[in-house]
Amino acid sequence: MKVIYKDLINLLSEKPSKELLSAKLFQLGHEHEINDGVFNMELTPNRGDCLSLNGLARDLNIFFNNSEAFEIYEDDFDTLNINFKNSSPKDCPKISFLEVEIEENVTDYKPYLKNYFKNIGGNKTNFFTDISNYISYELGQPTHCFDAETLDGDLIFENKECNCSFKTLLGSKIRLEGKNCVFSIGKEIVSLAGVMGGASTACSPNTKKVLVECAYFNPESIIGKSIKYNLTSDAAHKFERGVDVECHEKVLRRFAKVVQDHTTIKSIKFKSFVSKESKDLFIPLDHNKVNKVLGTNLDKAEYINYLQNLGFEVSKNIKVPSYRSDIKTQNDLAEEIARVIGYDNIESSPISLEKIYEDNENNKVAIIETILIKNGFSEVINFPFTSKNEKESIKIDNPLDSNRENLRTSLKDSLVENLLFNERRQKDSIKLFEISDIYTKDIEIKQQKKLGIIISGRLGRNFNEFSKKLDYDYLDHILNSNLETKAFEIHEISRNTLDTKKKDKIFYVEIHINNIPDIFFKNLKVNKNTINFINYKPVSEYPSSTRDFSFSISNLNNFNEVIKSLDEVSDEIIKDSFLFDFYKNNKTGTVKLGYRFIFQSHIKTLSDEEINLKVDEVLEEILELDGVSIPGM
Amino acid sequence: MSNLDNIRPPIITREDGSLHPINQTKEYLINLLAEMGFKEVHGPEIETEQFNFDMLNIKKSHPARQMHDTFYADSKKNVLRTHTSPVQIRSMLSDKPPMAFTSAGKVYRKDDDATHLPMFHQIEGIYVSEDITFANLKDLIYQILHKLFGGDVQIRFRPSYFPFTEPSAEVDILSNNGKWLEILGCGVINPIVLENCNIDSIKYSGLAFGLGVERIAMLKYGVDDIREFYKSNLDFLKQF
């Protein structure tokens, strides 16, 4: 909600600067951003009462003294003779109507109305609708304007099953489905109650006789409708959060006054329909209770002063104002008091929890994680949504899209996808795992903690493992030597159906963690992870390039020097480097080293020239050593 | 001159793998709270509306219950839990004060844009005992944030709204660039919630707080984009 700074301080006797006003709004819990002279408020959903100039000024009263300055229409209203029937008082316990007829159409607005539209109100539509929007900004109560001449028959409010199209006053056509609160005349729906009026009865710049509807709708009757029908509605936003059930006459008198400010009123009639009188809510006066909730030491006089300044009437009990539907209990009052004191001004009071519990036991998951990480596996976390619908799948009723309308019944597909993703990024030795609860359903919903492991590619990158492949035996050995259990079955995943040209075999295993007998964990302990919050470096989005070099060392005295120099290579565009081959040639008495460099830049795709230049720079010193060469280079 | 027999092969090195940074952060937070006396509890990710909403005083009219915010599952019989709070409810129902629980795990919201994911991680703590006050809550939050961000960190409390706490607060810390960052939500447990869990709210009171694990991980590691955590990119994962 946008509020003009000048409009707000108009309602305050003291005129705080923008900075001071901002600080106090924060203290009260009203987040906002300031753009020039406009405060863009982000109010919490319980504070519907603050969705107006008047509401914010009321809440700020304790700091800056709210001097209400709204002029209203003072004369008596005639009684409106209207054929209205409320068929669903549960959804609308109170509704009022004002019928106004004017002499002349109005096009020229007074400065306050002009400024509102200039600064935040957006496009003007017609005189009466513009006033309705303006009044909602001032007082927080939405109203709807019917062109009275278009209403032909009895007006009925009802909550009814709909299956029809409806054209809104903004011209969009929507299809009403299911139960909706509507106003209708005969069979025609003329307004989607609390959300938006219809086109057929909307006011126009030529309207001279308006019927203003001002209602309290039950928030539960309105909620979700504007989103369901994709309608942006300030009215719905307010009704969903609860409006002041007692404000109708004041709001309509203010409406009439704004009309009167602009033109001569020919006739003005009013009628209110109350199906259920709202009851005042009283809370016992108990400052000790508030101190007990907050841990403060307020005396009774301070307590009463705070509450009165917030609009509560204090006598033997505390009467909650009709606009504060969020206040019901002593704890609610405690929050009110805490807001005006300022949360940051409440002294903290030391607390230490009694040691009620034993230390958490080592759990299976932590042990499995430790084993896998020591063996070079990386953990992934995947979203559980999939398009795959299986017999045991749990279906999402309202998925983000059809590709995500089922919960996965296995970790396999996610891990295969993770593997292919990394292969596309030039990874040639991939070992991943995921541990997650999996939910399925036959008769009842079943929860299983599963471990999924996938491997493919080179066994490792050191010279002993570089040319070997990750395979069944590798995985079987890790699982067996650590868990000594046969509660799993490793299988190969065929690449035939996968979108990939790679040839390396893929092996996968999925294990129910709870099926692993506790005994296998008996002798395994893990240390509590001591975390090291490293400073993460953003991952490059540019492709990497690989260069392999085969060194021949005939002067063995320089062997250690070569190894040391290669290990010390470090450069911005060298992402990684390692020894992948080591071979002693007894015939020639030389040592062969295979060394791999992986180049990648964070800012661009590297050209061959750039890489070659870097290679020359890195190798220069090494190749100057006696008896060290790269055959063929 | 060296002889081939004297040349020793270089030491074989193997890279360690890595625990996912979100799980590392989650474990770190669980341990931090466990050291303070909170017991770790677990609960299902598929929940009933009763535990996810009703018991927590989240009324039918609350925006969070709408189809556009919450994933409903299994012909609307269940929801994907939108927070870890139902685990606290289950734990309170099966224990007696004084009690202190922490629950951490995956939660779901119907969101998917640059800064929101349909699944993320939360960690919560509750403490129920006699004479627990808002002033105690402040002290506890200071303790946690000092452990997390150091003793010099500047902390600000703001009023907020959660149906299950009253008073409710959001807590910000001052970041290095001079901006306040929202870091956690907390409050005095709403007596209605205690009563829902068969706890005498005249005798007992409690405090509750919750943090987003991704948020903490992003701050501690310096990750700017929440989506990085879920790309499963080895270049990313191996850094942690």
PDB file of C-alpha atoms in Angstrom, chain A residues 386-554:
ATOM      1  CA  THR A 386       8.564 -35.372 -11.045  1.00  0.00           C
ATOM      2  CA  SER A 387       6.255 -35.911 -14.000  1.00  0.00           C
ATOM      3  CA  LYS A 388       6.585 -39.664 -13.574  1.00  0.00           C
ATOM      4  CA  ASN A 389       3.367 -41.124 -12.254  1.00  0.00           C
ATOM      5  CA  GLU A 390       3.675 -44.544 -10.698  1.00  0.00           C
ATOM      6  CA  LYS A 391       1.283 -46.761  -8.862  1.00  0.00           C
ATOM      7  CA  GLU A 392       2.658 -45.676  -5.503  1.00  0.00           C
ATOM      8  CA  SER A 393       3.129 -41.995  -6.392  1.00  0.00           C
ATOM      9  CA  ILE A 394       1.617 -39.312  -4.231  1.00  0.00           C
ATOM     10  CA  LYS A 395       0.038 -36.699  -6.455  1.00  0.00           C
ATOM     11  CA  ILE A 396       0.252 -32.949  -5.839  1.00  0.00           C
ATOM     12  CA  ASP A 397      -3.214 -31.439  -6.199  1.00  0.00           C
ATOM     13  CA  ASN A 398      -1.934 -28.014  -7.214  1.00  0.00           C
ATOM     14  CA  PRO A 399       1.486 -28.553  -8.855  1.00  0.00           C
ATOM     15  CA  LEU A 400       3.663 -25.753 -10.192  1.00  0.00           C
ATOM     16  CA  ASP A 401       3.308 -27.410 -13.608  1.00  0.00           C
ATOM     17  CA  SER A 402       2.591 -30.819 -15.087  1.00  0.00           C
ATOM     18  CA  ASN A 403       6.286 -31.775 -14.984  1.00  0.00           C
ATOM     19  CA  ARG A 404       6.140 -31.530 -11.212  1.00  0.00           C
ATOM     20  CA  GLU A 405       2.838 -33.103 -10.285  1.00  0.00           C
ATOM     21  CA  ASN A 406       4.081 -36.264  -8.534  1.00  0.00           C
ATOM     22  CA  LEU A 407       6.436 -36.955  -5.666  1.00  0.00           C
ATOM     23  CA  ARG A 408       9.354 -39.149  -6.683  1.00  0.00           C
ATOM     24  CA  THR A 409       9.249 -42.732  -5.482  1.00  0.00           C
ATOM     25  CA  SER A 410      12.989 -43.258  -5.936  1.00  0.00           C
ATOM     26  CA  LEU A 411      16.156 -41.154  -5.955  1.00  0.00           C
ATOM     27  CA  LYS A 412      17.374 -42.723  -9.195  1.00  0.00           C
ATOM     28  CA  ASP A 413      16.054 -40.318 -11.817  1.00  0.00           C
ATOM     29  CA  SER A 414      17.302 -37.269  -9.919  1.00  0.00           C
ATOM     30  CA  LEU A 415      20.776 -38.748  -9.544  1.00  0.00           C
ATOM     31  CA  VAL A 416      20.956 -39.789 -13.215  1.00  0.00           C
ATOM     32  CA  GLU A 417      20.082 -36.230 -14.138  1.00  0.00           C
ATOM     33  CA  ASN A 418      22.792 -34.899 -11.786  1.00  0.00           C
ATOM     34  CA  LEU A 419      25.311 -37.269 -13.390  1.00  0.00           C
ATOM     35  CA  LEU A 420      24.483 -36.183 -16.939  1.00  0.00           C
ATOM     36  CA  PHE A 421      24.583 -32.534 -15.913  1.00  0.00           C
ATOM     37  CA  ASN A 422      28.134 -32.927 -14.639  1.00  0.00           C
ATOM     38  CA  GLU A 423      29.232 -34.977 -17.641  1.00  0.00           C
ATOM     39  CA  ARG A 424      28.109 -32.130 -19.858  1.00  0.00           C
ATOM     40  CA  ARG A 425      30.399 -29.931 -17.799  1.00  0.00           C
ATOM     41  CA  GLN A 426      33.421 -32.068 -18.693  1.00  0.00           C
ATOM     42  CA  LYS A 427      33.485 -34.085 -15.486  1.00  0.00           C
ATOM     43  CA  ASP A 428      34.920 -37.546 -16.160  1.00  0.00           C
ATOM     44  CA  SER A 429      34.902 -39.098 -12.698  1.00  0.00           C
ATOM     45  CA  ILE A 430      31.578 -38.716 -10.948  1.00  0.00           C
ATOM     46  CA  LYS A 431      30.530 -40.102  -7.576  1.00  0.00           C
ATOM     47  CA  LEU A 432      27.316 -38.676  -6.121  1.00  0.00           C
ATOM     48  CA  PHE A 433      24.908 -39.597  -3.364  1.00  0.00           C
ATOM     49  CA  GLU A 434      21.674 -38.323  -1.918  1.00  0.00           C
ATOM     50  CA  ILE A 435      19.916 -39.189   1.313  1.00  0.00           C
ATOM     51  CA  SER A 436      16.269 -38.277   1.494  1.00  0.00           C
ATOM     52  CA  ASP A 437      12.918 -39.326   2.847  1.00  0.00           C
ATOM     53  CA  ILE A 438      10.774 -40.803   0.103  1.00  0.00           C
ATOM     54  CA  TYR A 439       7.001 -40.774   0.396  1.00  0.00           C
ATOM     55  CA  THR A 440       4.765 -43.278  -1.339  1.00  0.00           C
ATOM     56  CA  LYS A 441       1.251 -44.517  -0.897  1.00  0.00           C
ATOM     57  CA  ASP A 442      -0.571 -47.776  -1.180  1.00  0.00           C
ATOM     58  CA  ILE A 443      -3.273 -47.695   1.462  1.00  0.00           C
ATOM     59  CA  GLU A 444      -1.494 -45.419   3.855  1.00  0.00           C
ATOM     60  CA  ILE A 445       1.289 -42.932   3.265  1.00  0.00           C
ATOM     61  CA  LYS A 446       4.662 -44.581   3.730  1.00  0.00           C
ATOM     62  CA  GLN A 447       7.868 -42.761   4.664  1.00  0.00           C
ATOM     63  CA  GLN A 448      11.251 -44.341   3.883  1.00  0.00           C
ATOM     64  CA  LYS A 449      14.702 -42.892   4.372  1.00  0.00           C
ATOM     65  CA  LYS A 450      16.679 -43.789   1.281  1.00  0.00           C
ATOM     66  CA  LEU A 451      20.288 -43.552   0.211  1.00  0.00           C
ATOM     67  CA  GLY A 452      20.972 -43.352  -3.510  1.00  0.00           C
ATOM     68  CA  ILE A 453      24.514 -43.644  -4.931  1.00  0.00           C
ATOM     69  CA  ILE A 454      25.543 -43.202  -8.550  1.00  0.00           C
ATOM     70  CA  ILE A 455      28.987 -43.594 -10.124  1.00  0.00           C
ATOM     71  CA  SER A 456      30.487 -43.356 -13.577  1.00  0.00           C
ATOM     72  CA  GLY A 457      33.799 -42.530 -15.260  1.00  0.00           C
ATOM     73  CA  ARG A 458      37.387 -42.742 -14.138  1.00  0.00           C
ATOM     74  CA  LEU A 459      38.219 -44.498 -10.906  1.00  0.00           C
ATOM     75  CA  GLY A 460      40.304 -41.530  -9.849  1.00  0.00           C
ATOM     76  CA  ARG A 461      42.738 -38.996 -11.167  1.00  0.00           C
ATOM     77  CA  ASN A 462      45.963 -40.207  -9.621  1.00  0.00           C
ATOM     78  CA  PHE A 463      48.331 -42.245 -11.821  1.00  0.00           C
ATOM     79  CA  ASN A 464      47.207 -45.557 -10.338  1.00  0.00           C
ATOM     80  CA  GLU A 465      43.539 -44.992 -11.001  1.00  0.00           C
ATOM     81  CA  PHE A 466      43.365 -42.637 -13.970  1.00  0.00           C
ATOM     82  CA  SER A 467      42.944 -45.251 -16.641  1.00  0.00           C
ATOM     83  CA  LYS A 468      40.654 -47.509 -14.613  1.00  0.00           C
ATOM     84  CA  LYS A 469      36.906 -47.135 -14.442  1.00  0.00           C
ATOM     85  CA  LEU A 470      34.428 -46.904 -11.615  1.00  0.00           C
ATOM     86  CA  ASP A 471      32.556 -50.199 -11.654  1.00  0.00           C
ATOM     87  CA  TYR A 472      30.397 -52.667  -9.811  1.00  0.00           C
ATOM     88  CA  ASP A 473      33.288 -54.009  -7.722  1.00  0.00           C
ATOM     89  CA  TYR A 474      34.340 -50.566  -6.588  1.00  0.00           C
ATOM     90  CA  LEU A 475      30.910 -49.751  -5.216  1.00  0.00           C
ATOM     91  CA  ASP A 476      30.354 -53.227  -3.850  1.00  0.00           C
ATOM     92  CA  HIS A 477      33.668 -53.034  -2.005  1.00  0.00           C
ATOM     93  CA  ILE A 478      32.917 -49.684  -0.384  1.00  0.00           C
ATOM     94  CA  LEU A 479      29.515 -50.795   0.795  1.00  0.00           C
ATOM     95  CA  ASN A 480      30.603 -54.232   1.955  1.00  0.00           C
ATOM     96  CA  SER A 481      33.782 -53.250   3.691  1.00  0.00           C
ATOM     97  CA  ASN A 482      31.993 -50.531   5.609  1.00  0.00           C
ATOM     98  CA  LEU A 483      28.497 -51.752   6.134  1.00  0.00           C
ATOM     99  CA  GLU A 484      28.954 -55.512   5.862  1.00  0.00           C
ATOM    100  CA  THR A 485      25.402 -55.851   4.699  1.00  0.00           C
ATOM    101  CA  LYS A 486      23.711 -57.376   1.738  1.00  0.00           C
ATOM    102  CA  ALA A 487      20.705 -55.114   2.051  1.00  0.00           C
ATOM    103  CA  PHE A 488      21.340 -53.584  -1.305  1.00  0.00           C
ATOM    104  CA  GLU A 489      21.566 -54.445  -4.970  1.00  0.00           C
ATOM    105  CA  ILE A 490      23.871 -52.581  -7.324  1.00  0.00           C
ATOM    106  CA  HIS A 491      22.753 -52.410 -10.920  1.00  0.00           C
ATOM    107  CA  GLU A 492      23.969 -50.922 -14.118  1.00  0.00           C
ATOM    108  CA  ILE A 493      21.940 -48.164 -15.725  1.00  0.00           C
ATOM    109  CA  SER A 494      21.817 -48.408 -19.495  1.00  0.00           C
ATOM    110  CA  ARG A 495      22.708 -45.283 -21.418  1.00  0.00           C
ATOM    111  CA  ASN A 496      20.459 -46.280 -24.312  1.00  0.00           C
ATOM    112  CA  THR A 497      17.498 -44.241 -23.162  1.00  0.00           C
ATOM    113  CA  LEU A 498      19.606 -41.345 -21.865  1.00  0.00           C
ATOM    114  CA  ASP A 499      20.421 -38.185 -23.722  1.00  0.00           C
ATOM    115  CA  THR A 500      24.194 -38.697 -23.801  1.00  0.00           C
ATOM    116  CA  LYS A 501      27.008 -39.840 -26.044  1.00  0.00           C
ATOM    117  CA  LYS A 502      29.307 -40.953 -23.229  1.00  0.00           C
ATOM    118  CA  LYS A 503      30.227 -44.599 -23.018  1.00  0.00           C
ATOM    119  CA  ASP A 504      31.321 -45.085 -19.401  1.00  0.00           C
ATOM    120  CA  LYS A 505      29.160 -47.516 -17.515  1.00  0.00           C
ATOM    121  CA  ILE A 506      26.811 -46.137 -14.870  1.00  0.00           C
ATOM    122  CA  PHE A 507      26.243 -48.019 -11.645  1.00  0.00           C
ATOM    123  CA  TYR A 508      23.519 -47.217  -9.182  1.00  0.00           C
ATOM    124  CA  VAL A 509      22.379 -48.476  -5.821  1.00  0.00           C
ATOM    125  CA  GLU A 510      19.478 -47.474  -3.618  1.00  0.00           C
ATOM    126  CA  ILE A 511      19.341 -48.541   0.007  1.00  0.00           C
ATOM    127  CA  HIS A 512      16.630 -48.245   2.659  1.00  0.00           C
ATOM    128  CA  ILE A 513      18.671 -46.867   5.490  1.00  0.00           C
ATOM    129  CA  ASN A 514      16.306 -48.268   8.081  1.00  0.00           C
ATOM    130  CA  ASN A 515      16.796 -51.744   6.620  1.00  0.00           C
ATOM    131  CA  ILE A 516      20.466 -51.720   7.511  1.00  0.00           C
ATOM    132  CA  PRO A 517      20.647 -53.523  10.839  1.00  0.00           C
ATOM    133  CA  ASP A 518      21.904 -51.381  13.711  1.00  0.00           C
ATOM    134  CA  ILE A 519      24.649 -53.878  14.351  1.00  0.00           C
ATOM    135  CA  PHE A 520      26.528 -52.673  11.284  1.00  0.00           C
ATOM    136  CA  PHE A 521      26.825 -49.272  12.828  1.00  0.00           C
ATOM    137  CA  LYS A 522      27.847 -50.526  16.226  1.00  0.00           C
ATOM    138  CA  ASN A 523      31.564 -49.985  15.893  1.00  0.00           C
ATOM    139  CA  LEU A 524      31.438 -46.888  13.777  1.00  0.00           C
ATOM    140  CA  LYS A 525      31.647 -43.489  15.399  1.00  0.00           C
ATOM    141  CA  VAL A 526      31.634 -40.118  13.796  1.00  0.00           C
ATOM    142  CA  ASN A 527      32.941 -36.928  15.198  1.00  0.00           C
ATOM    143  CA  LYS A 528      30.554 -34.025  15.263  1.00  0.00           C
ATOM    144  CA  ASN A 529      31.262 -32.095  12.111  1.00  0.00           C
ATOM    145  CA  THR A 530      33.321 -29.062  12.753  1.00  0.00           C
ATOM    146  CA  ILE A 531      32.226 -26.803   9.999  1.00  0.00           C
ATOM    147  CA  ASN A 532      34.523 -24.501   8.183  1.00  0.00           C
ATOM    148  CA  PHE A 533      32.559 -21.791   6.432  1.00  0.00           C
ATOM    149  CA  ILE A 534      34.858 -21.419   3.428  1.00  0.00           C
ATOM    150  CA  ASN A 535      34.606 -18.406   1.233  1.00  0.00           C
ATOM    151  CA  TYR A 536      32.873 -19.818  -1.794  1.00  0.00           C
ATOM    152  CA  LYS A 537      34.025 -18.857  -5.289  1.00  0.00           C
ATOM    153  CA  PRO A 538      31.329 -18.507  -7.937  1.00  0.00           C
ATOM    154  CA  VAL A 539      31.361 -21.318 -10.474  1.00  0.00           C
ATOM    155  CA  SER A 540      32.422 -20.328 -13.977  1.00  0.00           C
ATOM    156  CA  GLU A 541      29.782 -20.637 -16.644  1.00  0.00           C
ATOM    157  CA  TYR A 542      32.409 -20.852 -19.443  1.00  0.00           C
ATOM    158  CA  PRO A 543      33.670 -24.153 -20.864  1.00  0.00           C
ATOM    159  CA  SER A 544      36.932 -25.638 -19.640  1.00  0.00           C
ATOM    160  CA  SER A 545      39.767 -26.920 -21.829  1.00  0.00           C
ATOM    161  CA  THR A 546      42.124 -29.768 -21.043  1.00  0.00           C
ATOM    162  CA  ARG A 547      45.831 -30.057 -21.995  1.00  0.00           C
ATOM    163  CA  ASP A 548      47.885 -33.166 -21.246  1.00  0.00           C
ATOM    164  CA  PHE A 549      51.703 -33.186 -21.264  1.00  0.00           C
ATOM    165  CA  SER A 550      53.966 -36.165 -21.227  1.00  0.00           C
ATOM    166  CA  PHE A 551      57.337 -35.351 -19.661  1.00  0.00           C
ATOM    167  CA  SER A 552      60.374 -37.487 -20.206  1.00  0.00           C
ATOM    168  CA  ILE A 553      63.040 -37.152 -17.504  1.00  0.00           C
ATOM    169  CA  SER A 554      66.416 -38.616 -18.365  1.00  0.00           C
TER     170      SER A 554
END
